[in-house]
Amino acid sequence: MQDFDCATSYYDTPEAPADTVQASQMPSPDACENPRNAWLYRTASYVSAVFSPLLTPTYCMMVALWATPLNVLPEGTRLSSAAVVLGLTCFVPLAVLIALVRLGKIADTRVRSRRQRYMLYPVAVVCYCIVGMVMGNAHAPGWLSGFFLGASLATLVAFAINFFWKISAHATAVGGLFAVLFYIAAAGLNEYYFMPWLTAGALIAGLTGTARLILGAHTLLQVAAGYALGFSAVLLLMWI
């Protein structure tokens, strides 16, 4: 990755039903056989995949590199930086997940059991911390490193909560995404009129949370808690 000094200013695949979700909240076989409902569940699965916690950090990095004064960086620097984030926050955790599935430590890549997730959260925390340090060594703005440290904090808290309750990782991730957009707008770092970006962030968060509810992966409270955790942890560390 090249240096940021020339700039002027900065998991988990779709989850299956949670342990704490009641049977009455699960999609029934009859409902899934209904073509309309089948289409709805399929669409919810696609939304969950596109806005997976594995991909959200890369989206945040792309917003930071292309929608703030960091867009003066050479195209190659921005692309390589985004590739580093994608590799460390998506491919590495995904490789660990696949390995654990093949070793029989986790039932499947959807990580249905809350009790099996404790093996994945620490991997994500380490990956976020590494990216944060890489950004610091590349002289990236403090708020950019702060995003990854905030993501580490949110994941660490989610890890602790996961021992007794299944908070939504998807909602935590999109909550962090909205925090990045909010910070950029509030700090005046946006290079463009930013209201459409904020609106898009809110819609993405809403769609992702709705998808998790449609799939029966979480309760409304688990989704709301994820939003609150991701937004507050990321915004706090970016502001600091």
mmCIF file of N, CA and C in Angstrom, residues 10 55-68 70-71 78-79 81-83 85-86 144 147-148 177 180 184 197:
data_model
loop_
_atom_site.group_PDB
_atom_site.id
_atom_site.type_symbol
_atom_site.label_atom_id
_atom_site.label_comp_id
_atom_site.label_asym_id
_atom_site.label_seq_id
_atom_site.Cartn_x
_atom_site.Cartn_y
_atom_site.Cartn_z
ATOM 1 N N TYR A 10 -9.022 11.977 5.237
ATOM 2 C CA TYR A 10 -9.286 10.529 5.215
ATOM 3 C C TYR A 10 -10.229 10.332 4.486
ATOM 4 N N LEU A 55 -18.281 -7.731 3.929
ATOM 5 C CA LEU A 55 -18.091 -6.772 2.836
ATOM 6 C C LEU A 55 -18.239 -5.318 3.260
ATOM 7 N N THR A 56 -18.966 -5.070 4.340
ATOM 8 C CA THR A 56 -19.255 -3.700 4.755
ATOM 9 C C THR A 56 -18.014 -2.855 4.999
ATOM 10 N N PRO A 57 -16.936 -3.371 5.633
ATOM 11 C CA PRO A 57 -15.733 -2.541 5.810
ATOM 12 C C PRO A 57 -15.146 -2.056 4.491
ATOM 13 N N THR A 58 -15.224 -2.884 3.464
ATOM 14 C CA THR A 58 -14.708 -2.470 2.158
ATOM 15 C C THR A 58 -15.559 -1.357 1.573
ATOM 16 N N TYR A 59 -16.881 -1.436 1.752
ATOM 17 C CA TYR A 59 -17.749 -0.355 1.288
ATOM 18 C C TYR A 59 -17.389 0.955 1.997
ATOM 19 N N CYS A 60 -17.151 0.867 3.300
ATOM 20 C CA CYS A 60 -16.778 2.070 4.062
ATOM 21 C C CYS A 60 -15.463 2.646 3.550
ATOM 22 N N MET A 61 -14.509 1.770 3.271
ATOM 23 C CA MET A 61 -13.213 2.220 2.765
ATOM 24 C C MET A 61 -13.364 2.895 1.412
ATOM 25 N N MET A 62 -14.216 2.369 0.560
ATOM 26 C CA MET A 62 -14.429 2.955 -0.762
ATOM 27 C C MET A 62 -15.076 4.330 -0.651
ATOM 28 N N VAL A 63 -16.034 4.481 0.267
ATOM 29 C CA VAL A 63 -16.634 5.795 0.484
ATOM 30 C C VAL A 63 -15.569 6.789 0.934
ATOM 31 N N ALA A 64 -14.710 6.349 1.859
ATOM 32 C CA ALA A 64 -13.668 7.232 2.380
ATOM 33 C C ALA A 64 -12.680 7.648 1.293
ATOM 34 N N LEU A 65 -12.381 6.744 0.389
ATOM 35 C CA LEU A 65 -11.359 7.015 -0.629
ATOM 36 C C LEU A 65 -11.885 7.753 -1.852
ATOM 37 N N TRP A 66 -13.175 7.622 -2.107
ATOM 38 C CA TRP A 66 -13.709 8.240 -3.321
ATOM 39 C C TRP A 66 -14.676 9.401 -3.059
ATOM 40 N N ALA A 67 -15.081 9.618 -1.819
ATOM 41 C CA ALA A 67 -16.071 10.673 -1.546
ATOM 42 C C ALA A 67 -15.566 11.727 -0.569
ATOM 43 N N THR A 68 -14.286 11.679 -0.215
ATOM 44 C CA THR A 68 -13.684 12.663 0.686
ATOM 45 C C THR A 68 -12.453 13.249 0.001
ATOM 46 N N LEU A 70 -9.619 12.473 0.225
ATOM 47 C CA LEU A 70 -8.682 11.411 -0.126
ATOM 48 C C LEU A 70 -8.788 11.012 -1.591
ATOM 49 N N ASN A 71 -9.788 11.534 -2.286
ATOM 50 C CA ASN A 71 -9.918 11.197 -3.706
ATOM 51 C C ASN A 71 -8.819 11.822 -4.558
ATOM 52 N N ARG A 78 -5.564 4.128 -4.159
ATOM 53 C CA ARG A 78 -6.896 3.888 -3.619
ATOM 54 C C ARG A 78 -7.348 2.450 -3.864
ATOM 55 N N LEU A 79 -7.084 1.941 -5.050
ATOM 56 C CA LEU A 79 -7.486 0.565 -5.357
ATOM 57 C C LEU A 79 -6.723 -0.443 -4.508
ATOM 58 N N SER A 81 -5.402 0.100 -1.580
ATOM 59 C CA SER A 81 -5.864 0.243 -0.194
ATOM 60 C C SER A 81 -7.178 -0.500 0.013
ATOM 61 N N ALA A 82 -8.105 -0.346 -0.932
ATOM 62 C CA ALA A 82 -9.377 -1.056 -0.844
ATOM 63 C C ALA A 82 -9.166 -2.564 -0.917
ATOM 64 N N ALA A 83 -8.184 -2.995 -1.732
ATOM 65 C CA ALA A 83 -7.898 -4.426 -1.858
ATOM 66 C C ALA A 83 -7.343 -4.996 -0.557
ATOM 67 N N VAL A 85 -8.025 -3.898 2.456
ATOM 68 C CA VAL A 85 -9.166 -3.998 3.371
ATOM 69 C C VAL A 85 -10.025 -5.210 3.019
ATOM 70 N N LEU A 86 -10.290 -5.411 1.735
ATOM 71 C CA LEU A 86 -11.095 -6.549 1.304
ATOM 72 C C LEU A 86 -10.426 -7.863 1.696
ATOM 73 N N LEU A 144 -9.785 7.723 9.716
ATOM 74 C CA LEU A 144 -9.868 6.488 8.938
ATOM 75 C C LEU A 144 -9.406 5.299 9.777
ATOM 76 N N PHE A 147 -12.041 4.424 12.272
ATOM 77 C CA PHE A 147 -13.143 3.584 11.815
ATOM 78 C C PHE A 147 -12.857 2.118 12.098
ATOM 79 N N PHE A 148 -11.667 1.658 11.745
ATOM 80 C CA PHE A 148 -11.338 0.252 11.933
ATOM 81 C C PHE A 148 -11.184 -0.097 13.412
ATOM 82 N N LEU A 177 -21.485 1.445 9.044
ATOM 83 C CA LEU A 177 -21.464 2.105 7.741
ATOM 84 C C LEU A 177 -22.152 3.461 7.809
ATOM 85 N N VAL A 180 -20.001 6.045 9.517
ATOM 86 C CA VAL A 180 -18.961 6.619 8.635
ATOM 87 C C VAL A 180 -19.551 7.741 7.786
ATOM 88 N N ILE A 184 -18.490 11.757 8.078
ATOM 89 C CA ILE A 184 -17.979 12.490 6.920
ATOM 90 C C ILE A 184 -18.794 13.760 6.692
ATOM 91 N N TRP A 197 -26.184 10.458 0.008
ATOM 92 C CA TRP A 197 -25.362 9.409 0.603
ATOM 93 C C TRP A 197 -25.928 8.991 1.961
#
